[in-house]
């Protein structure tokens, strides 16, 4: 199958490319590298011994996006491209709406022009907001609490409306919980710019000596040990879920939101212990006040993914930490300059 992958050079996109190529699909990536490196694609080519077509472009540029889609004529699209930093979305909301929302309407219009009716979209568990009950199932009310989350909720609605209005359209909105880890080779992984916002890359950078200590944001939550509890999902499992979702779009019409998580909550303290075990490094830490906007607990109901996609997570927290550490210790400063591989 021919799959057009926006944001394919990024963290989750690059891992998904490896699986798509290994499964024999032909891919074309559309990415402006605003939060990624061409080296990631070079390494994907190396890992898979397959070529990856690449168009450097911005999803806000409707003409460029349409031209790329019409030219490639894909059977399906996976839409990763977007901005994802919650804090930045509070400071630059219009940038987030333009990139995530307008970029997505541009993509759907380009798909119409290219006569492509299958899409898998990167949504987020952040659309649920504050838990009214746990685990979060897909029927839980939507209530995002920041501009980033609102862009995801809006795009879910737009894709759902598009699918309803488009004969034979099929869309899957994957609501990722907390993606972590790396490809087992250690050749591709998460390479955040500046100070990591998320827990796992921060822990990895402390372990490798790039940062002095981890700040744990609060130890007075109503959880087993007082630290925040999340559903961490191995990025390789997440990549598999995209292939399962692509298959699903080939056999069912309409639009479905589907959680992608393990169903298991892991606390910050538990994750640090697992990372110490995986890395053999001490990981100094301090407890600091809660981060505004954080919830105590978040984890997925997984029954819908199992039922519709025939997919469930296979990799545990130890595998997440071990693969993250392999990537981080082999690439302490992240990807090298473009041109190197
Ligand atoms: P990432 O930043 O590594 O990847 C996003 C990719 O999109 C990057 O390669 C970036 O260069 C590209 N991009 C951004 N704006 C673009 C634009 N205007 N035009 C073209 N390309 C553009 O992020 P990721 O972690 O791989 O996330 C992928 C998707 O999954 C995003 O939509 C994100 O919101 C969503 N998501 C991520 C997480 C997470 O914790 N990583 C959780 C839930 C949902
Ligand atoms: C996890 C836990 C923190 C950093 C975010 C987005 C969400 C989604 C995934 C895109 C929490 C604690 C963190 C640190 C800490 N992204 N923590 N010290 O907040 O669950 O979700 O990423 O869609 O939208 O909001 O993930 O990794 O930031 O935090 O103690 O330095 O780690 O308080 O309990 P979060 P996270």
mmCIF file with all atom_site columns, N, CA and C in Angstrom, residues 106-152:
data_model
loop_
_atom_site.group_PDB
_atom_site.id
_atom_site.type_symbol
_atom_site.label_atom_id
_atom_site.label_alt_id
_atom_site.label_comp_id
_atom_site.label_asym_id
_atom_site.label_entity_id
_atom_site.label_seq_id
_atom_site.pdbx_PDB_ins_code
_atom_site.Cartn_x
_atom_site.Cartn_y
_atom_site.Cartn_z
_atom_site.occupancy
_atom_site.B_iso_or_equiv
_atom_site.pdbx_formal_charge
_atom_site.auth_seq_id
_atom_site.auth_comp_id
_atom_site.auth_asym_id
_atom_site.auth_atom_id
_atom_site.pdbx_PDB_model_num
ATOM 1   N N  . UNK A 1 106 ? -6.191  21.558 5.768  1.00 0.00 ? 106 UNK A N  1
ATOM 2   C CA . UNK A 1 106 ? -5.454  21.535 4.491  1.00 0.00 ? 106 UNK A CA 1
ATOM 3   C C  . UNK A 1 106 ? -5.240  20.099 4.033  1.00 0.00 ? 106 UNK A C  1
ATOM 4   N N  . UNK A 1 107 ? -4.906  19.243 4.973  1.00 0.00 ? 107 UNK A N  1
ATOM 5   C CA . UNK A 1 107 ? -4.605  17.847 4.623  1.00 0.00 ? 107 UNK A CA 1
ATOM 6   C C  . UNK A 1 107 ? -5.858  17.145 4.091  1.00 0.00 ? 107 UNK A C  1
ATOM 7   N N  . UNK A 1 108 ? -6.991  17.350 4.767  1.00 0.00 ? 108 UNK A N  1
ATOM 8   C CA . UNK A 1 108 ? -8.224  16.692 4.317  1.00 0.00 ? 108 UNK A CA 1
ATOM 9   C C  . UNK A 1 108 ? -8.629  17.189 2.923  1.00 0.00 ? 108 UNK A C  1
ATOM 10  N N  . UNK A 1 109 ? -8.456  18.496 2.685  1.00 0.00 ? 109 UNK A N  1
ATOM 11  C CA . UNK A 1 109 ? -8.770  19.034 1.353  1.00 0.00 ? 109 UNK A CA 1
ATOM 12  C C  . UNK A 1 109 ? -7.821  18.434 0.316  1.00 0.00 ? 109 UNK A C  1
ATOM 13  N N  . UNK A 1 110 ? -6.554  18.286 0.682  1.00 0.00 ? 110 UNK A N  1
ATOM 14  C CA . UNK A 1 110 ? -5.583  17.687 -0.247 1.00 0.00 ? 110 UNK A CA 1
ATOM 15  C C  . UNK A 1 110 ? -5.932  16.229 -0.507 1.00 0.00 ? 110 UNK A C  1
ATOM 16  N N  . UNK A 1 111 ? -6.413  15.532 0.526  1.00 0.00 ? 111 UNK A N  1
ATOM 17  C CA . UNK A 1 111 ? -6.837  14.139 0.330  1.00 0.00 ? 111 UNK A CA 1
ATOM 18  C C  . UNK A 1 111 ? -8.014  14.078 -0.635 1.00 0.00 ? 111 UNK A C  1
ATOM 19  N N  . UNK A 1 112 ? -8.948  15.029 -0.492 1.00 0.00 ? 112 UNK A N  1
ATOM 20  C CA . UNK A 1 112 ? -10.071 15.072 -1.442 1.00 0.00 ? 112 UNK A CA 1
ATOM 21  C C  . UNK A 1 112 ? -9.541  15.236 -2.862 1.00 0.00 ? 112 UNK A C  1
ATOM 22  N N  . UNK A 1 113 ? -8.573  16.148 -3.014 1.00 0.00 ? 113 UNK A N  1
ATOM 23  C CA . UNK A 1 113 ? -8.026  16.398 -4.358 1.00 0.00 ? 113 UNK A CA 1
ATOM 24  C C  . UNK A 1 113 ? -7.327  15.158 -4.906 1.00 0.00 ? 113 UNK A C  1
ATOM 25  N N  . UNK A 1 114 ? -6.727  14.376 -4.003 1.00 0.00 ? 114 UNK A N  1
ATOM 26  C CA . UNK A 1 114 ? -5.984  13.183 -4.427 1.00 0.00 ? 114 UNK A CA 1
ATOM 27  C C  . UNK A 1 114 ? -6.862  11.932 -4.399 1.00 0.00 ? 114 UNK A C  1
ATOM 28  N N  . UNK A 1 115 ? -8.147  12.128 -4.062 1.00 0.00 ? 115 UNK A N  1
ATOM 29  C CA . UNK A 1 115 ? -9.089  11.003 -4.028 1.00 0.00 ? 115 UNK A CA 1
ATOM 30  C C  . UNK A 1 115 ? -8.656  9.923  -3.020 1.00 0.00 ? 115 UNK A C  1
ATOM 31  N N  . UNK A 1 116 ? -8.150  10.371 -1.879 1.00 0.00 ? 116 UNK A N  1
ATOM 32  C CA . UNK A 1 116 ? -7.703  9.451  -0.826 1.00 0.00 ? 116 UNK A CA 1
ATOM 33  C C  . UNK A 1 116 ? -8.680  9.562  0.339  1.00 0.00 ? 116 UNK A C  1
ATOM 34  N N  . UNK A 1 117 ? -9.145  8.416  0.846  1.00 0.00 ? 117 UNK A N  1
ATOM 35  C CA . UNK A 1 117 ? -10.239 8.462  1.826  1.00 0.00 ? 117 UNK A CA 1
ATOM 36  C C  . UNK A 1 117 ? -9.923  7.751  3.131  1.00 0.00 ? 117 UNK A C  1
ATOM 37  N N  . UNK A 1 118 ? -8.651  7.427  3.335  1.00 0.00 ? 118 UNK A N  1
ATOM 38  C CA . UNK A 1 118 ? -8.298  6.690  4.563  1.00 0.00 ? 118 UNK A CA 1
ATOM 39  C C  . UNK A 1 118 ? -7.277  7.491  5.349  1.00 0.00 ? 118 UNK A C  1
ATOM 40  N N  . UNK A 1 119 ? -7.566  7.720  6.628  1.00 0.00 ? 119 UNK A N  1
ATOM 41  C CA . UNK A 1 119 ? -6.633  8.500  7.453  1.00 0.00 ? 119 UNK A CA 1
ATOM 42  C C  . UNK A 1 119 ? -6.550  7.937  8.864  1.00 0.00 ? 119 UNK A C  1
ATOM 43  N N  . UNK A 1 120 ? -5.326  7.932  9.384  1.00 0.00 ? 120 UNK A N  1
ATOM 44  C CA . UNK A 1 120 ? -5.083  7.623  10.797 1.00 0.00 ? 120 UNK A CA 1
ATOM 45  C C  . UNK A 1 120 ? -4.477  8.889  11.400 1.00 0.00 ? 120 UNK A C  1
ATOM 46  N N  . UNK A 1 121 ? -5.104  9.391  12.456 1.00 0.00 ? 121 UNK A N  1
ATOM 47  C CA . UNK A 1 121 ? -4.698  10.678 13.037 1.00 0.00 ? 121 UNK A CA 1
ATOM 48  C C  . UNK A 1 121 ? -4.131  10.497 14.438 1.00 0.00 ? 121 UNK A C  1
ATOM 49  N N  . UNK A 1 122 ? -3.041  11.242 14.720 1.00 0.00 ? 122 UNK A N  1
ATOM 50  C CA . UNK A 1 122 ? -2.415  11.249 16.048 1.00 0.00 ? 122 UNK A CA 1
ATOM 51  C C  . UNK A 1 122 ? -3.196  12.151 16.975 1.00 0.00 ? 122 UNK A C  1
ATOM 52  N N  . UNK A 1 123 ? -4.124  11.577 17.717 1.00 0.00 ? 123 UNK A N  1
ATOM 53  C CA . UNK A 1 123 ? -4.767  12.364 18.762 1.00 0.00 ? 123 UNK A CA 1
ATOM 54  C C  . UNK A 1 123 ? -4.088  12.035 20.087 1.00 0.00 ? 123 UNK A C  1
ATOM 55  N N  . UNK A 1 124 ? -4.686  12.469 21.162 1.00 0.00 ? 124 UNK A N  1
ATOM 56  C CA . UNK A 1 124 ? -4.003  12.356 22.449 1.00 0.00 ? 124 UNK A CA 1
ATOM 57  C C  . UNK A 1 124 ? -5.015  12.131 23.559 1.00 0.00 ? 124 UNK A C  1
ATOM 58  N N  . UNK A 1 125 ? -4.591  11.389 24.568 1.00 0.00 ? 125 UNK A N  1
ATOM 59  C CA . UNK A 1 125 ? -5.433  11.219 25.752 1.00 0.00 ? 125 UNK A CA 1
ATOM 60  C C  . UNK A 1 125 ? -5.677  12.545 26.460 1.00 0.00 ? 125 UNK A C  1
ATOM 61  N N  . UNK A 1 126 ? -4.907  13.550 26.092 1.00 0.00 ? 126 UNK A N  1
ATOM 62  C CA . UNK A 1 126 ? -5.096  14.865 26.705 1.00 0.00 ? 126 UNK A CA 1
ATOM 63  C C  . UNK A 1 126 ? -6.483  15.436 26.373 1.00 0.00 ? 126 UNK A C  1
ATOM 64  N N  . UNK A 1 127 ? -7.155  14.908 25.329 1.00 0.00 ? 127 UNK A N  1
ATOM 65  C CA . UNK A 1 127 ? -8.499  15.409 25.002 1.00 0.00 ? 127 UNK A CA 1
ATOM 66  C C  . UNK A 1 127 ? -9.489  15.128 26.138 1.00 0.00 ? 127 UNK A C  1
ATOM 67  N N  . UNK A 1 128 ? -9.201  14.121 26.989 1.00 0.00 ? 128 UNK A N  1
ATOM 68  C CA . UNK A 1 128 ? -10.148 13.791 28.063 1.00 0.00 ? 128 UNK A CA 1
ATOM 69  C C  . UNK A 1 128 ? -10.146 14.828 29.184 1.00 0.00 ? 128 UNK A C  1
ATOM 70  N N  . UNK A 1 129 ? -8.991  15.466 29.424 1.00 0.00 ? 129 UNK A N  1
ATOM 71  C CA . UNK A 1 129 ? -8.915  16.418 30.551 1.00 0.00 ? 129 UNK A CA 1
ATOM 72  C C  . UNK A 1 129 ? -9.013  15.704 31.882 1.00 0.00 ? 129 UNK A C  1
ATOM 73  N N  . UNK A 1 130 ? -9.659  16.347 32.832 1.00 0.00 ? 130 UNK A N  1
ATOM 74  C CA . UNK A 1 130 ? -9.809  15.814 34.193 1.00 0.00 ? 130 UNK A CA 1
ATOM 75  C C  . UNK A 1 130 ? -10.650 14.535 34.165 1.00 0.00 ? 130 UNK A C  1
ATOM 76  N N  . UNK A 1 131 ? -10.180 13.484 34.860 1.00 0.00 ? 131 UNK A N  1
ATOM 77  C CA . UNK A 1 131 ? -10.912 12.210 34.839 1.00 0.00 ? 131 UNK A CA 1
ATOM 78  C C  . UNK A 1 131 ? -12.191 12.296 35.662 1.00 0.00 ? 131 UNK A C  1
ATOM 79  N N  . UNK A 1 132 ? -13.313 11.906 35.049 1.00 0.00 ? 132 UNK A N  1
ATOM 80  C CA . UNK A 1 132 ? -14.550 11.756 35.826 1.00 0.00 ? 132 UNK A CA 1
ATOM 81  C C  . UNK A 1 132 ? -14.623 10.341 36.375 1.00 0.00 ? 132 UNK A C  1
ATOM 82  N N  . UNK A 1 133 ? -13.938 9.421  35.719 1.00 0.00 ? 133 UNK A N  1
ATOM 83  C CA . UNK A 1 133 ? -13.783 8.037  36.191 1.00 0.00 ? 133 UNK A CA 1
ATOM 84  C C  . UNK A 1 133 ? -12.563 7.460  35.479 1.00 0.00 ? 133 UNK A C  1
ATOM 85  N N  . UNK A 1 134 ? -12.059 6.366  36.005 1.00 0.00 ? 134 UNK A N  1
ATOM 86  C CA . UNK A 1 134 ? -10.921 5.681  35.390 1.00 0.00 ? 134 UNK A CA 1
ATOM 87  C C  . UNK A 1 134 ? -11.225 4.185  35.293 1.00 0.00 ? 134 UNK A C  1
ATOM 88  N N  . UNK A 1 135 ? -10.635 3.471  34.324 1.00 0.00 ? 135 UNK A N  1
ATOM 89  C CA . UNK A 1 135 ? -9.793  4.016  33.262 1.00 0.00 ? 135 UNK A CA 1
ATOM 90  C C  . UNK A 1 135 ? -10.597 4.876  32.285 1.00 0.00 ? 135 UNK A C  1
ATOM 91  N N  . UNK A 1 136 ? -9.881  5.726  31.537 1.00 0.00 ? 136 UNK A N  1
ATOM 92  C CA . UNK A 1 136 ? -10.526 6.501  30.479 1.00 0.00 ? 136 UNK A CA 1
ATOM 93  C C  . UNK A 1 136 ? -10.956 5.539  29.378 1.00 0.00 ? 136 UNK A C  1
ATOM 94  N N  . UNK A 1 137 ? -12.273 5.452  29.135 1.00 0.00 ? 137 UNK A N  1
ATOM 95  C CA . UNK A 1 137 ? -12.686 4.749  27.918 1.00 0.00 ? 137 UNK A CA 1
ATOM 96  C C  . UNK A 1 137 ? -13.066 5.804  26.884 1.00 0.00 ? 137 UNK A C  1
ATOM 97  N N  . UNK A 1 138 ? -13.342 5.345  25.659 1.00 0.00 ? 138 UNK A N  1
ATOM 98  C CA . UNK A 1 138 ? -13.538 6.311  24.575 1.00 0.00 ? 138 UNK A CA 1
ATOM 99  C C  . UNK A 1 138 ? -14.854 7.066  24.704 1.00 0.00 ? 138 UNK A C  1
ATOM 100 N N  . UNK A 1 139 ? -15.732 6.599  25.607 1.00 0.00 ? 139 UNK A N  1
ATOM 101 C CA . UNK A 1 139 ? -17.001 7.305  25.856 1.00 0.00 ? 139 UNK A CA 1
ATOM 102 C C  . UNK A 1 139 ? -16.838 8.398  26.904 1.00 0.00 ? 139 UNK A C  1
ATOM 103 N N  . UNK A 1 140 ? -15.697 8.453  27.556 1.00 0.00 ? 140 UNK A N  1
ATOM 104 C CA . UNK A 1 140 ? -15.484 9.484  28.582 1.00 0.00 ? 140 UNK A CA 1
ATOM 105 C C  . UNK A 1 140 ? -15.643 10.856 27.927 1.00 0.00 ? 140 UNK A C  1
ATOM 106 N N  . UNK A 1 141 ? -16.339 11.795 28.604 1.00 0.00 ? 141 UNK A N  1
ATOM 107 C CA . UNK A 1 141 ? -16.514 13.126 27.998 1.00 0.00 ? 141 UNK A CA 1
ATOM 108 C C  . UNK A 1 141 ? -15.161 13.778 27.682 1.00 0.00 ? 141 UNK A C  1
ATOM 109 N N  . UNK A 1 142 ? -15.166 14.562 26.618 1.00 0.00 ? 142 UNK A N  1
ATOM 110 C CA . UNK A 1 142 ? -13.988 15.305 26.181 1.00 0.00 ? 142 UNK A CA 1
ATOM 111 C C  . UNK A 1 142 ? -13.973 16.643 26.924 1.00 0.00 ? 142 UNK A C  1
ATOM 112 N N  . UNK A 1 143 ? -12.816 17.035 27.427 1.00 0.00 ? 143 UNK A N  1
ATOM 113 C CA . UNK A 1 143 ? -12.725 18.328 28.122 1.00 0.00 ? 143 UNK A CA 1
ATOM 114 C C  . UNK A 1 143 ? -11.289 18.807 28.225 1.00 0.00 ? 143 UNK A C  1
ATOM 115 N N  . UNK A 1 144 ? -10.643 19.073 27.087 1.00 0.00 ? 144 UNK A N  1
ATOM 116 C CA . UNK A 1 144 ? -9.228  19.462 27.153 1.00 0.00 ? 144 UNK A CA 1
ATOM 117 C C  . UNK A 1 144 ? -9.049  20.748 27.941 1.00 0.00 ? 144 UNK A C  1
ATOM 118 N N  . UNK A 1 145 ? -7.900  20.857 28.616 1.00 0.00 ? 145 UNK A N  1
ATOM 119 C CA . UNK A 1 145 ? -7.704  21.972 29.543 1.00 0.00 ? 145 UNK A CA 1
ATOM 120 C C  . UNK A 1 145 ? -6.614  22.942 29.086 1.00 0.00 ? 145 UNK A C  1
ATOM 121 N N  . UNK A 1 146 ? -6.144  22.796 27.845 1.00 0.00 ? 146 UNK A N  1
ATOM 122 C CA . UNK A 1 146 ? -5.125  23.731 27.340 1.00 0.00 ? 146 UNK A CA 1
ATOM 123 C C  . UNK A 1 146 ? -5.273  23.827 25.819 1.00 0.00 ? 146 UNK A C  1
ATOM 124 N N  . UNK A 1 147 ? -4.669  24.871 25.193 1.00 0.00 ? 147 UNK A N  1
ATOM 125 C CA . UNK A 1 147 ? -4.849  25.054 23.745 1.00 0.00 ? 147 UNK A CA 1
ATOM 126 C C  . UNK A 1 147 ? -4.396  23.840 22.940 1.00 0.00 ? 147 UNK A C  1
ATOM 127 N N  . UNK A 1 148 ? -3.276  23.206 23.308 1.00 0.00 ? 148 UNK A N  1
ATOM 128 C CA . UNK A 1 148 ? -2.826  22.013 22.575 1.00 0.00 ? 148 UNK A CA 1
ATOM 129 C C  . UNK A 1 148 ? -3.933  20.957 22.560 1.00 0.00 ? 148 UNK A C  1
ATOM 130 N N  . UNK A 1 149 ? -4.475  20.671 23.737 1.00 0.00 ? 149 UNK A N  1
ATOM 131 C CA . UNK A 1 149 ? -5.523  19.651 23.827 1.00 0.00 ? 149 UNK A CA 1
ATOM 132 C C  . UNK A 1 149 ? -6.760  20.054 23.037 1.00 0.00 ? 149 UNK A C  1
ATOM 133 N N  . UNK A 1 150 ? -7.062  21.352 23.048 1.00 0.00 ? 150 UNK A N  1
ATOM 134 C CA . UNK A 1 150 ? -8.232  21.806 22.282 1.00 0.00 ? 150 UNK A CA 1
ATOM 135 C C  . UNK A 1 150 ? -7.998  21.635 20.785 1.00 0.00 ? 150 UNK A C  1
ATOM 136 N N  . UNK A 1 151 ? -6.748  21.840 20.313 1.00 0.00 ? 151 UNK A N  1
ATOM 137 C CA . UNK A 1 151 ? -6.518  21.607 18.871 1.00 0.00 ? 151 UNK A CA 1
ATOM 138 C C  . UNK A 1 151 ? -6.804  20.150 18.534 1.00 0.00 ? 151 UNK A C  1
ATOM 139 N N  . UNK A 1 152 ? -6.391  19.229 19.419 1.00 0.00 ? 152 UNK A N  1
ATOM 140 C CA . UNK A 1 152 ? -6.606  17.799 19.126 1.00 0.00 ? 152 UNK A CA 1
ATOM 141 C C  . UNK A 1 152 ? -8.100  17.476 19.118 1.00 0.00 ? 152 UNK A C  1
#
